DNA sequence: CGGTACGTAC
DNA sequence: GTACGTACCG
């Protein structure tokens, strides 16, 4: 028996918006600690990881571990049937082949019930690197989204150059080139708008904007985004251990005392400057 | 060395929106007096002229005359990367093959820098007629845009009939016909909404709505538009000397004391009632 | 200026 | 049907 209740159902809508264009099928792993999902994107280039703590739910019960494989496009369609202010309840029986979603309106006079068929998905093991990142950039998520969108006009890849006092996002293409420089903000600035850089050594890496634009769809989840990177490791090291992590906290925003109930992390390998690729 | 600084960068965004669908490539002529651009539209039917006075900029320096040929679609893409409240700085070196655009955010902690490659464009001489127009109609620009859009539903051409007390815009087509009559407003009305007619003799001419709809994209630049025309000259006279001019002033709107910093003018020959054309 | 909504293009 | 860009509204 599994049951999870989230008063602020709009959080689930935002999570689905943030991953459904990247991953079509995935399994939610449910344990007494919470629900989580890991999956490669369709082109097997990036990796998405969602984690929701059990104590972030308004009610959470998980008698034994479950793996709920499903089509995320279908889940997204169903979740869109909930109003933004609905309470969402996810239910699953042990060993069942479906989950039930309940959408309760605030006045409780209306309840919608949807069922989604589950799928048996090959549970590919996803080795998420347990790396310590030397460079961490925390910045307004809408600014990050805007920068990625703007630079997509210029080229396919963004080059991120980071120093202690600021970070530069650059791109180049047929029509010219562009770059945006952000200075680290004073600590007195309000937290939402702050740009915070934490680093041991300078860094310069390139990433495919196509994926970053997909990641940036998580912007409604959090006012700030955290980019974590490490300078290039020596050639020959496996690429998976040298990635960029784009992380958004999932918070209960409507509450008077907002609390983080989980996170969504995207992992992307840097684009190697290889003249072979067009 | 050329440098022009415009605090209200949104003006440049509006100018590009007003011309990019009509002209793909064009040269900006920069002189100590200001920047200007003249170009025929892609189908060589209409003519666009943009002029920005040097004293309309917040800083302007032009050591020697420059011709900056560029793709306006590319320029428009880059300009879209500026926020509406950014300050835009245009820089060009003498004889360089690129210009630099700087977008400064209001808080100055963010600076974007874009470079656009320049092109060598054939500088076709554009004989802009130095005509005195006998009929001038000044009216709200949004009303003109709406009339052109509405009449496009009816037919391909608008017939403008003007008398001292008012003007009529008419069109006819397969599904029927339509016409809008505007009376000259009392002088007491507020300037933005006023309709002002100045003329020596009555006039009736037709114009292709396709082009007028393109011209009307300059509507965000100015609350009023001026249509200038002359009655038909005798047959046999060259058509270029008998055109309609659609003019929008370019103003610094946000300022407490708004000032005109330039204009955008569109020239279009009347559509001759010729049964040969379909 | 940010968010939502609509319309268009893929 | 989905995703993007544009337009309007708050």
Coordinates of C-alpha atoms (C1' of nucleotides) in Angstrom, one line a residue:
Chain A
X1 CA 0.0 0.0 0.0
X2 CA 1.4 3.3 -1.1
X3 CA -0.3 6.7 -0.6
X4 CA 1.2 10.2 -0.9
X5 CA -0.8 13.4 -0.5
X6 CA 0.4 16.8 -1.7
X7 CA -1.8 19.8 -0.9
X8 CA 0.0 22.0 -3.4
X9 CA -0.6 19.8 -6.4
X10 CA 0.8 22.5 -8.8
X11 CA 4.2 21.3 -7.7
X12 CA 3.7 18.0 -9.5
X13 CA 2.5 19.9 -12.6
X14 CA 5.7 21.9 -12.7
X15 CA 7.8 18.8 -12.2
X16 CA 6.2 17.1 -15.1
X17 CA 6.6 20.2 -17.3
X18 CA 10.3 20.1 -16.3
X19 CA 11.0 16.6 -17.4
X20 CA 8.4 15.4 -19.9
X21 CA 10.2 16.9 -22.9
X22 CA 13.3 15.1 -21.9
X23 CA 12.2 11.7 -20.8
X24 CA 9.2 9.8 -22.1
X25 CA 9.3 6.7 -19.9
X26 CA 10.7 6.3 -16.4
X27 CA 10.2 4.6 -13.1
X28 CA 9.4 6.3 -9.8
X29 CA 11.1 4.5 -6.9
X30 CA 9.0 4.7 -3.8
X31 CA 10.4 4.0 -0.4
X32 CA 9.5 5.1 3.1
X33 CA 12.0 8.0 2.6
X34 CA 10.2 9.4 -0.4
X35 CA 9.7 9.1 -4.2
X36 CA 12.5 9.5 -6.7
X37 CA 13.1 9.1 -10.4
X38 CA 16.3 8.8 -12.5
X39 CA 16.4 8.6 -16.2
X40 CA 18.5 9.3 -19.2
X41 CA 16.9 11.6 -21.8
X42 CA 15.6 10.1 -25.0
X43 CA 18.9 10.8 -26.8
X44 CA 20.9 9.3 -23.9
X45 CA 22.9 12.5 -23.6
X46 CA 21.7 13.9 -20.3
X47 CA 20.4 12.5 -17.1
X48 CA 17.5 13.7 -15.0
X49 CA 17.1 13.0 -11.3
X50 CA 14.0 14.0 -9.3
X51 CA 13.8 13.4 -5.6
X52 CA 10.8 14.2 -3.3
X53 CA 11.2 13.6 0.5
X54 CA 8.5 11.8 2.3
X55 CA 8.2 14.6 4.9
X56 CA 7.6 17.1 2.1
X57 CA 4.2 15.4 1.6
X58 CA 1.2 16.3 3.7
X59 CA 0.6 12.6 4.1
X60 CA 3.0 9.8 3.1
X61 CA 2.7 6.1 3.6
X62 CA 4.8 3.5 1.9
X63 CA 4.6 0.0 3.4
X64 CA 7.2 -1.5 1.1
X65 CA 9.5 -0.4 -1.7
X66 CA 7.7 0.0 -5.1
X67 CA 8.9 0.7 -8.6
X68 CA 6.3 2.5 -10.6
X69 CA 7.2 2.5 -14.3
X70 CA 5.1 4.7 -16.5
X71 CA 4.9 6.9 -19.5
X72 CA 5.6 10.4 -18.4
X73 CA 3.8 12.0 -21.3
X74 CA 0.7 10.2 -20.2
X75 CA 1.3 11.2 -16.6
X76 CA 1.7 14.8 -17.7
X77 CA -1.6 14.7 -19.6
X78 CA -3.4 13.3 -16.5
X79 CA -1.7 15.8 -14.1
X80 CA -2.8 18.6 -16.4
X81 CA -6.4 17.6 -15.5
X82 CA -5.8 18.8 -12.0
X83 CA -6.5 22.4 -11.1
X84 CA -3.5 24.4 -9.8
X85 CA -5.0 24.6 -6.4
X86 CA -6.1 21.0 -6.2
X87 CA -4.7 18.6 -3.7
X88 CA -3.2 15.5 -5.4
X89 CA -3.2 12.1 -3.9
X90 CA -1.1 9.3 -5.5
X91 CA -2.2 5.7 -4.6
X92 CA -0.7 2.4 -5.6
X93 CA -1.5 -1.1 -4.4
X94 CA 1.2 -3.6 -3.8
X95 CA 2.1 -5.3 -7.1
X96 CA -0.6 -3.6 -9.0
X97 CA -0.4 -2.7 -12.6
X98 CA -1.8 0.8 -12.2
X99 CA -1.7 3.9 -9.9
X100 CA -4.6 6.1 -9.0
X101 CA -4.5 9.8 -8.9
X102 CA -7.1 11.8 -6.9
X103 CA -7.6 15.5 -7.5
X104 CA -9.5 17.2 -4.7
X105 CA -10.7 20.7 -5.1
X106 CA -10.2 23.1 -2.3
X107 CA -13.9 23.2 -1.4
X108 CA -13.9 19.4 -1.3
X109 CA -17.1 19.3 -3.2
X110 CA -15.3 18.0 -6.3
X111 CA -13.1 15.0 -6.6
X112 CA -11.5 13.6 -9.8
X113 CA -10.0 10.2 -10.0
X114 CA -7.7 9.0 -12.7
X115 CA -5.9 5.8 -13.2
X116 CA -2.7 5.3 -15.1
X117 CA -1.5 1.9 -16.4
X118 CA 2.0 1.0 -15.3
X119 CA 4.7 -0.4 -17.4
X120 CA 7.6 -2.8 -16.8
X121 CA 10.7 -0.8 -17.8
X122 CA 14.2 -2.1 -18.1
X123 CA 15.8 -0.6 -15.1
X124 CA 19.0 0.5 -16.6
X125 CA 21.5 1.3 -13.8
X126 CA 22.3 4.9 -13.9
X127 CA 25.7 5.7 -12.4
X128 CA 25.2 9.2 -11.1
X129 CA 28.6 10.5 -10.3
X130 CA 29.2 11.1 -6.7
X131 CA 31.5 14.0 -7.5
X132 CA 32.6 17.0 -5.5
X133 CA 32.3 19.9 -7.7
X134 CA 34.9 22.6 -7.5
X135 CA 32.8 25.4 -9.0
X136 CA 29.3 26.3 -8.0
X137 CA 27.3 29.2 -9.5
X138 CA 24.0 30.1 -7.9
X139 CA 21.9 32.6 -9.8
X140 CA 18.3 33.6 -10.6
X141 CA 16.7 30.8 -12.5
X142 CA 14.9 33.2 -14.9
X143 CA 18.1 34.8 -15.7
X144 CA 19.7 31.5 -16.6
X145 CA 16.7 30.6 -18.8
X146 CA 16.9 34.0 -20.5
X147 CA 20.7 33.6 -21.2
X148 CA 20.2 30.1 -22.6
X149 CA 17.4 31.2 -24.8
X150 CA 19.3 34.3 -26.0
X151 CA 22.5 32.5 -26.8
X152 CA 20.5 29.8 -28.7
X153 CA 20.0 32.6 -31.3
X154 CA 23.7 32.8 -31.7
X155 CA 24.9 29.2 -31.6
X156 CA 24.4 25.6 -30.5
X157 CA 26.7 25.7 -27.5
X158 CA 27.4 28.0 -24.6
X159 CA 30.9 28.4 -23.1
X160 CA 30.8 29.0 -19.4
X161 CA 33.9 30.8 -18.1
X162 CA 33.9 31.3 -14.3
X163 CA 36.2 33.3 -12.1
X164 CA 35.8 34.3 -8.5
X165 CA 34.2 37.7 -9.2
X166 CA 31.9 36.7 -12.0
X167 CA 30.8 34.3 -14.7
X168 CA 30.7 34.7 -18.5
X169 CA 28.3 32.8 -20.8
X170 CA 29.3 33.0 -24.4
X171 CA 28.3 31.6 -27.8
X172 CA 29.4 32.0 -31.4
X173 CA 27.9 31.2 -34.8
X174 CA 27.4 32.3 -38.3
X175 CA 25.9 35.7 -37.7
X176 CA 28.4 36.7 -35.0
X177 CA 28.9 36.1 -31.3
X178 CA 27.5 37.0 -28.0
X179 CA 28.4 36.9 -24.3
X180 CA 26.7 37.8 -21.1
X181 CA 28.7 38.6 -18.0
X182 CA 27.3 38.4 -14.5
X183 CA 29.1 39.8 -11.5
X184 CA 28.7 38.2 -8.1
X185 CA 26.3 40.3 -6.2
X186 CA 26.7 41.9 -2.9
X187 CA 25.4 39.8 0.0
X188 CA 23.0 42.6 0.8
X189 CA 21.0 42.0 -2.3
X190 CA 17.8 40.1 -1.9
X191 CA 18.3 36.3 -2.1
X192 CA 16.2 35.7 -5.2
X193 CA 18.3 38.0 -7.4
X194 CA 21.6 37.1 -6.0
X195 CA 24.5 35.7 -8.0
X196 CA 26.8 33.6 -5.8
X197 CA 30.0 32.0 -7.0
X198 CA 31.9 29.5 -5.0
X199 CA 35.1 28.0 -6.5
X200 CA 38.6 26.7 -6.1
X201 CA 40.0 27.2 -9.5
X202 CA 38.9 29.0 -12.7
X203 CA 36.9 27.0 -15.3
X204 CA 35.9 27.2 -18.9
X205 CA 33.6 24.6 -20.4
X206 CA 31.0 24.3 -23.2
X207 CA 27.6 22.7 -23.2
X208 CA 24.9 22.1 -25.8
X209 CA 22.2 24.8 -25.4
X210 CA 19.6 22.4 -26.7
X211 CA 19.7 20.5 -23.4
X212 CA 20.2 23.5 -21.2
X213 CA 17.0 25.0 -22.7
X214 CA 15.2 21.8 -21.7
X215 CA 16.6 22.0 -18.2
X216 CA 15.5 25.6 -17.9
X217 CA 11.9 24.5 -18.1
X218 CA 12.2 23.8 -14.4
X219 CA 12.4 27.5 -13.8
X220 CA 8.9 27.8 -12.3
X221 CA 10.0 25.4 -9.5
X222 CA 12.6 27.7 -8.0
X223 CA 13.7 31.3 -8.1
X224 CA 17.3 30.2 -8.0
X225 CA 19.3 27.6 -10.0
X226 CA 22.6 26.1 -9.1
X227 CA 25.2 25.1 -11.7
X228 CA 27.9 22.8 -10.4
X229 CA 31.0 22.0 -12.5
X230 CA 34.6 20.9 -12.2
X231 CA 37.5 21.9 -14.3
X232 CA 38.5 19.4 -17.0
X233 CA 40.0 16.2 -15.7
X234 CA 42.9 14.8 -17.7
X235 CA 42.0 13.3 -21.0
X236 CA 41.3 9.6 -20.7
X237 CA 39.1 10.0 -17.7
X238 CA 35.6 8.8 -18.2
X239 CA 33.4 11.7 -19.3
X240 CA 30.6 10.8 -16.9
X241 CA 32.7 11.9 -14.1
X242 CA 33.1 15.4 -15.5
X243 CA 29.7 16.9 -16.0
X244 CA 27.6 20.0 -15.3
X245 CA 24.8 19.6 -12.8
X246 CA 21.9 22.0 -13.1
X247 CA 19.9 21.9 -9.9
X248 CA 16.5 23.4 -8.9
X249 CA 15.1 23.0 -5.4
X250 CA 11.5 22.0 -5.2
X251 CA 9.9 24.2 -2.6
X252 CA 6.5 24.6 -1.0
X253 CA 6.2 28.2 -2.1
X254 CA 2.7 29.0 -1.1
X255 CA 3.4 28.3 2.5
X256 CA 4.1 31.0 5.0
X257 CA 7.3 29.2 5.9
X258 CA 8.6 27.8 2.6
X259 CA 10.4 24.5 2.9
X260 CA 12.4 22.5 0.4
X261 CA 10.6 19.2 -0.3
X262 CA 13.1 17.9 -2.8
X263 CA 15.1 18.7 -5.9
X264 CA 15.4 18.1 -9.6
X265 CA 18.9 17.7 -11.0
X266 CA 20.1 17.6 -14.6
X267 CA 23.5 16.2 -15.5
X268 CA 25.1 17.0 -18.8
X269 CA 28.5 16.2 -20.1
X270 CA 30.5 19.1 -21.6
X271 CA 30.7 19.5 -25.3
X272 CA 34.2 18.6 -26.3
X273 CA 35.7 21.0 -28.8
X274 CA 35.8 18.4 -31.6
X275 CA 36.1 19.6 -35.1
X276 CA 34.4 16.3 -36.2
X277 CA 31.0 17.4 -35.0
X278 CA 29.1 19.8 -37.2
Chain B
X1 CA 35.6 55.1 -34.3
X2 CA 31.8 55.1 -33.9
X3 CA 29.8 54.9 -30.7
X4 CA 26.1 55.5 -30.1
X5 CA 24.4 55.0 -26.7
X6 CA 20.7 54.8 -26.3
X7 CA 19.3 54.5 -22.8
X8 CA 15.9 53.5 -24.0
X9 CA 17.1 50.4 -25.9
X10 CA 13.5 49.3 -26.6
X11 CA 13.3 51.9 -29.3
X12 CA 15.8 49.9 -31.4
X13 CA 13.8 46.8 -30.8
X14 CA 10.7 48.5 -32.1
X15 CA 12.6 49.9 -35.2
X16 CA 13.8 46.5 -36.1
X17 CA 10.3 45.0 -35.7
X18 CA 9.1 47.7 -38.0
X19 CA 11.5 47.0 -40.9
X20 CA 12.8 43.4 -40.6
X21 CA 9.8 41.8 -42.4
X22 CA 10.3 44.3 -45.3
X23 CA 14.0 44.5 -45.8
X24 CA 16.5 41.6 -45.1
X25 CA 19.7 43.4 -45.9
X26 CA 20.5 47.1 -45.6
X27 CA 23.3 49.6 -44.8
X28 CA 23.2 52.0 -42.0
X29 CA 24.9 55.3 -43.0
X30 CA 26.6 56.8 -40.0
X31 CA 27.7 60.4 -40.0
X32 CA 28.2 63.0 -37.3
X33 CA 24.6 64.0 -37.8
X34 CA 23.2 60.6 -37.0
X35 CA 22.4 57.2 -38.3
X36 CA 20.1 56.5 -41.3
X37 CA 19.0 53.7 -43.5
X38 CA 17.3 53.5 -46.8
X39 CA 16.3 50.4 -48.6
X40 CA 13.8 49.0 -51.0
X41 CA 11.7 46.1 -49.7
X42 CA 12.5 42.6 -50.9
X43 CA 10.0 42.8 -53.7
X44 CA 11.3 46.3 -54.8
X45 CA 7.8 47.8 -54.5
X46 CA 8.1 50.0 -51.4
X47 CA 10.9 52.0 -49.9
X48 CA 11.9 52.3 -46.2
X49 CA 13.8 55.2 -44.7
X50 CA 14.9 55.4 -41.1
X51 CA 16.6 58.4 -39.6
X52 CA 18.0 58.8 -36.1
X53 CA 19.4 62.2 -35.1
X54 CA 22.7 62.2 -33.3
X55 CA 21.3 64.4 -30.6
X56 CA 18.6 61.9 -29.9
X57 CA 21.2 59.5 -28.5
X58 CA 22.4 59.8 -25.0
X59 CA 26.0 59.7 -26.3
X60 CA 27.0 59.9 -29.9
X61 CA 30.4 59.9 -31.5
X62 CA 31.2 59.5 -35.2
X63 CA 34.7 60.5 -36.2
X64 CA 34.1 59.8 -39.9
X65 CA 31.3 58.6 -42.1
X66 CA 30.7 54.9 -42.1
X67 CA 28.5 52.5 -44.0
X68 CA 27.5 49.5 -42.0
X69 CA 25.9 46.9 -44.2
X70 CA 24.3 44.0 -42.4
X71 CA 21.6 41.4 -42.4
X72 CA 18.6 42.9 -40.6
X73 CA 17.2 39.5 -39.6
X74 CA 20.4 38.8 -37.7
X75 CA 20.4 42.3 -36.2
X76 CA 16.8 41.7 -35.1
X77 CA 17.7 38.4 -33.4
X78 CA 20.6 40.0 -31.5
X79 CA 18.5 43.0 -30.5
X80 CA 15.9 40.7 -29.1
X81 CA 18.6 39.5 -26.7
X82 CA 18.4 42.9 -25.0
X83 CA 15.9 43.4 -22.2
X84 CA 13.4 46.2 -22.8
X85 CA 14.9 48.3 -20.1
X86 CA 18.5 47.8 -21.2
X87 CA 20.7 50.6 -22.4
X88 CA 22.1 49.7 -25.9
X89 CA 25.5 50.8 -27.1
X90 CA 26.5 50.4 -30.7
X91 CA 30.2 50.4 -31.5
X92 CA 32.1 50.2 -34.7
X93 CA 35.8 50.5 -35.5
X94 CA 36.9 52.4 -38.7
X95 CA 36.9 50.0 -41.6
X96 CA 36.0 47.0 -39.4
X97 CA 34.1 44.0 -40.6
X98 CA 31.8 43.9 -37.5
X99 CA 29.9 46.0 -35.1
X100 CA 29.6 45.4 -31.4
X101 CA 26.4 45.8 -29.4
X102 CA 26.5 46.2 -25.7
X103 CA 23.4 45.7 -23.5
X104 CA 23.7 47.1 -20.0
X105 CA 21.1 46.2 -17.4
X106 CA 19.8 48.9 -15.2
X107 CA 21.6 47.5 -12.1
X108 CA 24.8 47.4 -14.1
X109 CA 25.8 44.0 -12.7
X110 CA 25.0 42.4 -16.0
X111 CA 26.5 43.3 -19.4
X112 CA 25.9 41.4 -22.6
X113 CA 28.1 41.9 -25.6
X114 CA 27.2 40.8 -29.1
X115 CA 29.1 41.1 -32.4
X116 CA 27.5 41.1 -35.8
X117 CA 29.4 40.5 -39.0
X118 CA 29.1 43.2 -41.5
X119 CA 28.5 42.7 -45.2
X120 CA 29.4 44.6 -48.3
X121 CA 26.1 45.6 -49.9
X122 CA 25.5 47.0 -53.3
X123 CA 24.6 50.6 -52.5
X124 CA 21.8 51.1 -55.0
X125 CA 20.9 54.7 -55.3
X126 CA 17.4 55.3 -54.0
X127 CA 15.8 58.3 -55.5
X128 CA 13.5 59.4 -52.7
X129 CA 11.1 61.9 -54.2
X130 CA 11.5 65.4 -52.8
X131 CA 7.8 66.1 -53.3
X132 CA 5.5 68.5 -51.7
X133 CA 2.4 66.6 -50.8
X134 CA -1.0 68.2 -51.2
X135 CA -2.8 66.0 -48.8
X136 CA -1.8 65.1 -45.3
X137 CA -3.8 63.0 -42.9
X138 CA -2.6 62.7 -39.3
X139 CA -4.4 60.0 -37.3
X140 CA -3.9 57.6 -34.4
X141 CA -1.4 54.9 -35.5
X142 CA -3.3 52.1 -33.9
X143 CA -6.4 53.1 -35.7
X144 CA -4.6 53.1 -39.0
X145 CA -3.2 49.6 -38.2
X146 CA -6.6 48.3 -37.3
X147 CA -8.2 49.7 -40.5
X148 CA -5.6 48.1 -42.7
X149 CA -5.9 44.8 -40.9
X150 CA -9.7 44.9 -41.1
X151 CA -9.8 45.8 -44.8
X152 CA -7.3 43.1 -45.6
X153 CA -10.1 40.7 -44.8
X154 CA -12.1 42.3 -47.6
X155 CA -9.7 42.9 -50.4
X156 CA -6.1 43.4 -51.5
X157 CA -6.2 47.2 -51.8
X158 CA -7.6 50.1 -49.9
X159 CA -9.0 53.1 -51.6
X160 CA -8.4 56.3 -49.7
X161 CA -10.8 59.1 -50.4
X162 CA -10.0 62.3 -48.7
X163 CA -12.0 65.5 -48.3
X164 CA -11.6 68.5 -46.1
X165 CA -13.9 67.2 -43.4
X166 CA -12.9 63.5 -43.3
X167 CA -11.3 60.5 -44.9
X168 CA -12.7 57.2 -46.1
X169 CA -10.8 54.0 -46.3
X170 CA -12.6 51.4 -48.5
X171 CA -12.0 48.0 -49.9
X172 CA -14.0 45.5 -52.0
X173 CA -13.5 41.9 -52.8
X174 CA -15.3 38.6 -53.4
X175 CA -17.1 38.4 -50.2
X176 CA -18.4 42.0 -50.3
X177 CA -17.0 45.4 -49.5
X178 CA -16.2 47.6 -46.5
X179 CA -15.3 51.1 -45.7
X180 CA -14.3 53.2 -42.6
X181 CA -15.0 56.9 -42.4
X182 CA -13.0 59.1 -40.1
X183 CA -14.1 62.7 -39.4
X184 CA -11.6 65.3 -38.6
X185 CA -11.6 65.8 -34.8
X186 CA -12.2 69.0 -32.9
X187 CA -9.0 70.7 -31.9
X188 CA -9.9 70.3 -28.3
X189 CA -9.5 66.5 -28.4
X190 CA -6.3 65.1 -27.0
X191 CA -3.5 65.0 -29.5
X192 CA -3.0 61.2 -29.4
X193 CA -6.6 60.5 -30.6
X194 CA -6.9 63.4 -33.1
X195 CA -7.5 63.1 -36.8
X196 CA -6.1 66.0 -38.7
X197 CA -6.6 66.6 -42.4
X198 CA -4.6 69.2 -44.3
X199 CA -5.3 69.5 -48.0
X200 CA -5.6 71.6 -51.1
X201 CA -7.8 69.4 -53.3
X202 CA -9.8 66.2 -52.9
X203 CA -8.0 62.9 -53.5
X204 CA -8.9 59.3 -54.2
X205 CA -6.2 56.7 -54.5
X206 CA -5.7 53.0 -54.0
X207 CA -2.8 51.2 -52.3
X208 CA -1.9 47.5 -51.7
X209 CA -2.8 46.6 -48.2
X210 CA -0.1 44.0 -48.0
X211 CA 2.5 46.8 -47.8
X212 CA 0.5 49.0 -45.6
X213 CA 0.2 46.2 -43.1
X214 CA 3.9 45.9 -43.1
X215 CA 4.3 49.6 -42.6
X216 CA 1.8 49.5 -39.7
X217 CA 4.3 47.3 -37.7
X218 CA 5.9 50.6 -36.7
X219 CA 2.8 51.4 -34.7
X220 CA 4.5 50.9 -31.3
X221 CA 6.9 53.7 -32.2
X222 CA 4.4 56.5 -32.2
X223 CA 0.9 57.2 -31.2
X224 CA 0.2 59.1 -34.5
X225 CA 0.9 58.3 -38.1
X226 CA 1.0 60.7 -41.0
X227 CA -0.2 59.8 -44.5
X228 CA 1.0 62.1 -47.2
X229 CA -0.3 62.0 -50.8
X230 CA -0.8 64.0 -53.8
X231 CA -3.7 63.8 -56.3
X232 CA -2.9 61.9 -59.4
X233 CA -0.6 63.7 -61.8
X234 CA -1.5 63.5 -65.5
X235 CA -0.8 60.1 -67.1
X236 CA 2.7 59.8 -68.5
X237 CA 4.3 61.3 -65.4
X238 CA 6.7 58.9 -63.7
X239 CA 5.0 57.0 -60.9
X240 CA 7.8 57.5 -58.5
X241 CA 6.8 61.1 -58.1
X242 CA 3.3 60.1 -57.1
X243 CA 3.5 58.1 -54.0
X244 CA 2.0 57.7 -50.5
X245 CA 4.3 58.4 -47.6
X246 CA 3.5 56.7 -44.3
X247 CA 5.5 58.4 -41.5
X248 CA 6.0 57.6 -37.8
X249 CA 8.0 59.8 -35.5
X250 CA 10.5 58.0 -33.3
X251 CA 10.2 59.4 -29.8
X252 CA 11.7 59.0 -26.5
X253 CA 8.5 58.0 -24.8
X254 CA 9.6 57.2 -21.3
X255 CA 11.0 60.6 -20.7
X256 CA 9.1 63.2 -18.8
X257 CA 9.6 65.6 -21.7
X258 CA 9.3 63.3 -24.8
X259 CA 11.4 64.4 -27.7
X260 CA 11.5 63.2 -31.3
X261 CA 14.8 61.5 -32.0
X262 CA 14.0 60.6 -35.6
X263 CA 11.5 59.1 -38.0
X264 CA 10.7 56.1 -40.1
X265 CA 9.1 56.7 -43.5
X266 CA 7.6 54.2 -45.9
X267 CA 7.0 55.1 -49.6
X268 CA 4.5 53.3 -51.7
X269 CA 3.3 53.9 -55.2
X270 CA -0.5 53.9 -55.7
X271 CA -2.1 50.8 -57.1
X272 CA -3.3 51.8 -60.6
X273 CA -6.7 50.5 -61.4
X274 CA -5.5 48.2 -64.2
X275 CA -7.7 45.3 -65.2
X276 CA -4.6 43.4 -66.3
X277 CA -3.5 42.8 -62.7
X278 CA -5.2 40.1 -60.8
Chain C
dC1 C1' 8.4 43.7 -16.1
dG2 C1' 6.6 39.1 -15.3
dG3 C1' 3.0 35.9 -16.1
dT4 C1' -0.6 34.0 -18.7
dA5 C1' -3.0 33.1 -23.1
dC6 C1' -3.4 32.7 -27.8
dG7 C1' -1.8 31.6 -32.4
dT8 C1' 1.4 29.5 -35.3
dA9 C1' 4.9 26.3 -36.9
dC10 C1' 7.0 21.9 -36.6
Chain D
dG1 C1' -0.1 17.0 -30.4
dT2 C1' 3.7 19.6 -28.9
dA3 C1' 6.8 23.7 -28.5
dC4 C1' 7.9 28.2 -29.6
dG5 C1' 7.1 33.0 -30.3
dT6 C1' 4.1 36.8 -29.9
dA7 C1' 0.4 39.5 -27.6
dC8 C1' -2.1 41.0 -24.0
dC9 C1' -3.0 41.6 -19.1
dG10 C1' -1.9 42.5 -14.2

